[in-house]
C-alpha atoms as a PDB file:
ATOM      1  CA  UNK A   1     -51.297  41.034 -40.039  1.00  0.00           C
ATOM      2  CA  UNK A   2     -52.788  38.406 -42.153  1.00  0.00           C
ATOM      3  CA  UNK A   3     -50.728  35.509 -43.364  1.00  0.00           C
ATOM      4  CA  UNK A   4     -50.482  35.120 -47.015  1.00  0.00           C
ATOM      5  CA  UNK A   5     -50.924  31.642 -48.347  1.00  0.00           C
ATOM      6  CA  UNK A   6     -50.378  30.491 -51.824  1.00  0.00           C
ATOM      7  CA  UNK A   7     -53.273  28.342 -52.909  1.00  0.00           C
ATOM      8  CA  UNK A   8     -52.299  24.758 -53.748  1.00  0.00           C
ATOM      9  CA  UNK A   9     -49.223  24.687 -51.496  1.00  0.00           C
ATOM     10  CA  UNK A  10     -49.455  22.921 -48.170  1.00  0.00           C
ATOM     11  CA  UNK A  11     -47.912  24.389 -45.052  1.00  0.00           C
ATOM     12  CA  UNK A  12     -44.350  23.188 -44.410  1.00  0.00           C
ATOM     13  CA  UNK A  13     -43.973  20.940 -41.401  1.00  0.00           C
ATOM     14  CA  UNK A  14     -41.615  22.075 -38.648  1.00  0.00           C
ATOM     15  CA  UNK A  15     -39.311  19.034 -39.077  1.00  0.00           C
ATOM     16  CA  UNK A  16     -38.802  17.654 -42.495  1.00  0.00           C
ATOM     17  CA  UNK A  17     -38.107  13.997 -43.083  1.00  0.00           C
ATOM     18  CA  UNK A  18     -34.465  14.820 -43.837  1.00  0.00           C
ATOM     19  CA  UNK A  19     -34.045  16.610 -40.518  1.00  0.00           C
ATOM     20  CA  UNK A  20     -35.668  13.714 -38.677  1.00  0.00           C
ATOM     21  CA  UNK A  21     -33.347  11.196 -40.350  1.00  0.00           C
ATOM     22  CA  UNK A  22     -30.331  13.413 -39.570  1.00  0.00           C
ATOM     23  CA  UNK A  23     -31.295  13.630 -35.882  1.00  0.00           C
ATOM     24  CA  UNK A  24     -31.796   9.861 -35.707  1.00  0.00           C
ATOM     25  CA  UNK A  25     -28.388   9.233 -37.320  1.00  0.00           C
ATOM     26  CA  UNK A  26     -26.659  11.610 -34.918  1.00  0.00           C
ATOM     27  CA  UNK A  27     -28.341  10.032 -31.879  1.00  0.00           C
ATOM     28  CA  UNK A  28     -27.364   6.585 -33.139  1.00  0.00           C
ATOM     29  CA  UNK A  29     -23.737   7.669 -33.558  1.00  0.00           C
ATOM     30  CA  UNK A  30     -23.649   9.081 -30.022  1.00  0.00           C
ATOM     31  CA  UNK A  31     -25.151   5.876 -28.633  1.00  0.00           C
ATOM     32  CA  UNK A  32     -22.753   3.691 -30.624  1.00  0.00           C
ATOM     33  CA  UNK A  33     -19.631   5.669 -29.677  1.00  0.00           C
ATOM     34  CA  UNK A  34     -20.452   6.222 -25.989  1.00  0.00           C
ATOM     35  CA  UNK A  35     -19.302   2.800 -24.722  1.00  0.00           C
ATOM     36  CA  UNK A  36     -16.001   2.643 -26.698  1.00  0.00           C
ATOM     37  CA  UNK A  37     -15.196   6.178 -25.603  1.00  0.00           C
ATOM     38  CA  UNK A  38     -15.810   5.289 -21.984  1.00  0.00           C
ATOM     39  CA  UNK A  39     -13.633   2.171 -22.359  1.00  0.00           C
ATOM     40  CA  UNK A  40     -10.882   4.219 -23.989  1.00  0.00           C
ATOM     41  CA  UNK A  41     -10.850   6.714 -21.128  1.00  0.00           C
ATOM     42  CA  UNK A  42     -10.821   3.922 -18.522  1.00  0.00           C
ATOM     43  CA  UNK A  43      -7.973   2.144 -20.299  1.00  0.00           C
ATOM     44  CA  UNK A  44      -5.945   5.343 -20.455  1.00  0.00           C
ATOM     45  CA  UNK A  45      -6.332   5.636 -16.690  1.00  0.00           C
ATOM     46  CA  UNK A  46      -5.222   2.032 -16.214  1.00  0.00           C
ATOM     47  CA  UNK A  47      -2.216   2.592 -18.461  1.00  0.00           C
ATOM     48  CA  UNK A  48      -1.222   5.652 -16.432  1.00  0.00           C
ATOM     49  CA  UNK A  49      -1.541   3.653 -13.187  1.00  0.00           C
ATOM     50  CA  UNK A  50       0.554   0.806 -14.611  1.00  0.00           C
ATOM     51  CA  UNK A  51       3.228   3.250 -15.780  1.00  0.00           C
ATOM     52  CA  UNK A  52       3.380   4.791 -12.295  1.00  0.00           C
ATOM     53  CA  UNK A  53       3.628   1.308 -10.784  1.00  0.00           C
ATOM     54  CA  UNK A  54       6.417   0.378 -13.217  1.00  0.00           C
ATOM     55  CA  UNK A  55       8.303   3.564 -12.361  1.00  0.00           C
ATOM     56  CA  UNK A  56       7.984   2.791  -8.649  1.00  0.00           C
ATOM     57  CA  UNK A  57       9.267  -0.738  -9.244  1.00  0.00           C
ATOM     58  CA  UNK A  58      12.157   0.658 -11.295  1.00  0.00           C
ATOM     59  CA  UNK A  59      13.087   2.973  -8.428  1.00  0.00           C
ATOM     60  CA  UNK A  60      13.010   0.039  -5.987  1.00  0.00           C
ATOM     61  CA  UNK A  61      15.262  -1.992  -8.290  1.00  0.00           C
ATOM     62  CA  UNK A  62      17.729   0.903  -8.497  1.00  0.00           C
ATOM     63  CA  UNK A  63      17.706   1.244  -4.720  1.00  0.00           C
ATOM     64  CA  UNK A  64      18.289  -2.483  -4.240  1.00  0.00           C
ATOM     65  CA  UNK A  65      21.148  -2.403  -6.759  1.00  0.00           C
ATOM     66  CA  UNK A  66      22.780   0.431  -4.817  1.00  0.00           C
ATOM     67  CA  UNK A  67      22.344  -1.539  -1.589  1.00  0.00           C
ATOM     68  CA  UNK A  68      23.850  -4.635  -3.210  1.00  0.00           C
ATOM     69  CA  UNK A  69      26.812  -2.574  -4.380  1.00  0.00           C
ATOM     70  CA  UNK A  70      27.282  -1.300  -0.804  1.00  0.00           C
ATOM     71  CA  UNK A  71      27.302  -4.851   0.531  1.00  0.00           C
ATOM     72  CA  UNK A  72      30.166  -5.676  -1.878  1.00  0.00           C
ATOM     73  CA  UNK A  73      32.402  -3.272   0.049  1.00  0.00           C
ATOM     74  CA  UNK A  74      34.212  -5.086   2.899  1.00  0.00           C
ATOM     75  CA  UNK A  75      34.332  -1.938   5.045  1.00  0.00           C
ATOM     76  CA  UNK A  76      30.556  -1.569   4.853  1.00  0.00           C
ATOM     77  CA  UNK A  77      30.136  -5.219   5.840  1.00  0.00           C
ATOM     78  CA  UNK A  78      32.424  -4.692   8.850  1.00  0.00           C
ATOM     79  CA  UNK A  79      30.512  -1.590   9.899  1.00  0.00           C
ATOM     80  CA  UNK A  80      27.185  -3.413   9.630  1.00  0.00           C
ATOM     81  CA  UNK A  81      28.519  -6.377  11.613  1.00  0.00           C
ATOM     82  CA  UNK A  82      29.629  -4.028  14.373  1.00  0.00           C
ATOM     83  CA  UNK A  83      26.360  -2.111  14.396  1.00  0.00           C
ATOM     84  CA  UNK A  84      23.816  -4.898  13.951  1.00  0.00           C
ATOM     85  CA  UNK A  85      25.521  -7.926  15.446  1.00  0.00           C
ATOM     86  CA  UNK A  86      27.742  -6.157  18.019  1.00  0.00           C
ATOM     87  CA  UNK A  87      30.884  -7.796  16.627  1.00  0.00           C
ATOM     88  CA  UNK A  88      34.308  -6.532  17.609  1.00  0.00           C
ATOM     89  CA  UNK A  89      37.766  -6.925  16.141  1.00  0.00           C
ATOM     90  CA  UNK A  90      40.397  -8.883  18.066  1.00  0.00           C
ATOM     91  CA  UNK A  91      41.849  -6.718  20.826  1.00  0.00           C
ATOM     92  CA  UNK A  92      38.748  -4.556  21.197  1.00  0.00           C
ATOM     93  CA  UNK A  93      36.461  -4.727  24.207  1.00  0.00           C
ATOM     94  CA  UNK A  94      32.833  -4.585  23.111  1.00  0.00           C
ATOM     95  CA  UNK A  95      30.195  -3.325  25.500  1.00  0.00           C
ATOM     96  CA  UNK A  96      26.515  -2.533  25.406  1.00  0.00           C
ATOM     97  CA  UNK A  97      25.117   0.067  27.758  1.00  0.00           C
ATOM     98  CA  UNK A  98      21.701  -0.653  29.215  1.00  0.00           C
ATOM     99  CA  UNK A  99      19.479   2.020  30.693  1.00  0.00           C
ATOM    100  CA  UNK A 100      18.948   1.068  34.364  1.00  0.00           C
ATOM    101  CA  UNK A 101      15.680   3.052  34.523  1.00  0.00           C
ATOM    102  CA  UNK A 102      12.739   1.375  32.789  1.00  0.00           C
ATOM    103  CA  UNK A 103      10.686   3.441  30.423  1.00  0.00           C
ATOM    104  CA  UNK A 104       7.566   4.979  32.000  1.00  0.00           C
ATOM    105  CA  UNK A 105       5.197   2.899  29.838  1.00  0.00           C
ATOM    106  CA  UNK A 106       6.819  -0.445  30.692  1.00  0.00           C
ATOM    107  CA  UNK A 107       4.906  -2.734  33.053  1.00  0.00           C
ATOM    108  CA  UNK A 108       6.932  -5.051  35.275  1.00  0.00           C
ATOM    109  CA  UNK A 109       6.212  -8.769  35.087  1.00  0.00           C
ATOM    110  CA  UNK A 110       4.452 -10.115  38.157  1.00  0.00           C
ATOM    111  CA  UNK A 111       5.713 -13.700  37.754  1.00  0.00           C
ATOM    112  CA  UNK A 112       9.435 -13.163  37.345  1.00  0.00           C
ATOM    113  CA  UNK A 113      11.233 -11.108  39.995  1.00  0.00           C
ATOM    114  CA  UNK A 114      14.491 -11.030  38.019  1.00  0.00           C
ATOM    115  CA  UNK A 115      12.802  -9.378  35.048  1.00  0.00           C
ATOM    116  CA  UNK A 116      10.660  -6.979  37.086  1.00  0.00           C
ATOM    117  CA  UNK A 117      12.315  -3.841  35.679  1.00  0.00           C
ATOM    118  CA  UNK A 118      12.452  -4.963  32.028  1.00  0.00           C
ATOM    119  CA  UNK A 119       9.814  -3.958  29.491  1.00  0.00           C
ATOM    120  CA  UNK A 120       7.756  -6.755  27.993  1.00  0.00           C
ATOM    121  CA  UNK A 121       9.331  -6.303  24.551  1.00  0.00           C
ATOM    122  CA  UNK A 122      12.803  -7.049  25.937  1.00  0.00           C
ATOM    123  CA  UNK A 123      11.752 -10.279  27.634  1.00  0.00           C
ATOM    124  CA  UNK A 124      12.412 -13.596  25.898  1.00  0.00           C
ATOM    125  CA  UNK A 125       9.533 -15.088  23.924  1.00  0.00           C
ATOM    126  CA  UNK A 126       9.185 -18.115  26.185  1.00  0.00           C
ATOM    127  CA  UNK A 127       8.641 -15.902  29.254  1.00  0.00           C
ATOM    128  CA  UNK A 128       5.817 -14.094  27.453  1.00  0.00           C
ATOM    129  CA  UNK A 129       4.343 -17.408  26.356  1.00  0.00           C
ATOM    130  CA  UNK A 130       4.449 -18.790  29.891  1.00  0.00           C
ATOM    131  CA  UNK A 131       2.833 -15.625  31.282  1.00  0.00           C
ATOM    132  CA  UNK A 132      -0.008 -15.970  28.771  1.00  0.00           C
ATOM    133  CA  UNK A 133      -0.512 -19.623  29.783  1.00  0.00           C
ATOM    134  CA  UNK A 134      -0.636 -18.601  33.452  1.00  0.00           C
ATOM    135  CA  UNK A 135      -3.111 -15.815  32.685  1.00  0.00           C
ATOM    136  CA  UNK A 136      -5.340 -18.179  30.713  1.00  0.00           C
ATOM    137  CA  UNK A 137      -5.234 -20.752  33.519  1.00  0.00           C
ATOM    138  CA  UNK A 138      -6.104 -18.144  36.126  1.00  0.00           C
ATOM    139  CA  UNK A 139      -9.069 -16.922  34.072  1.00  0.00           C
ATOM    140  CA  UNK A 140     -10.788 -20.337  34.059  1.00  0.00           C
ATOM    141  CA  UNK A 141     -13.056 -21.124  37.027  1.00  0.00           C
ATOM    142  CA  UNK A 142     -12.286 -24.215  39.050  1.00  0.00           C
ATOM    143  CA  UNK A 143     -14.327 -27.279  37.997  1.00  0.00           C
ATOM    144  CA  UNK A 144     -16.969 -28.346  40.550  1.00  0.00           C
ATOM    145  CA  UNK A 145     -16.005 -31.279  42.767  1.00  0.00           C
ATOM    146  CA  UNK A 146     -17.686 -34.591  41.951  1.00  0.00           C
ATOM    147  CA  UNK A 147     -19.797 -36.116  44.844  1.00  0.00           C
END
């Protein structure tokens, strides 16, 4: 089919100047609003994280208040003294049972015969310190003799 043209009228361009201006305005708006939108979303995430952190802190405060209230009770204090510090009331005979068999993972100390069956964690700190000094001294080679 032949296209009919009206003489004196030019062919219409595909994009008019109005459409071009509209596209440019829309692209400008998207470019202008992209950064604030990204910031807004990031700040909402930070606010949510801070709220969760505040709720966790509030729960810890409530727990510590309950613990403080427990420590105000004299019976609780007595029970804790007995359990943690091995205290006893007058007339009672306190005792602590010790397992005579060492745990299978415990290594006996080679320098102290009295503590041979005790695990390293149960030894006093100064015995561990002295063992480390001995081990460090044994690791160093002897200095050569001067002529």
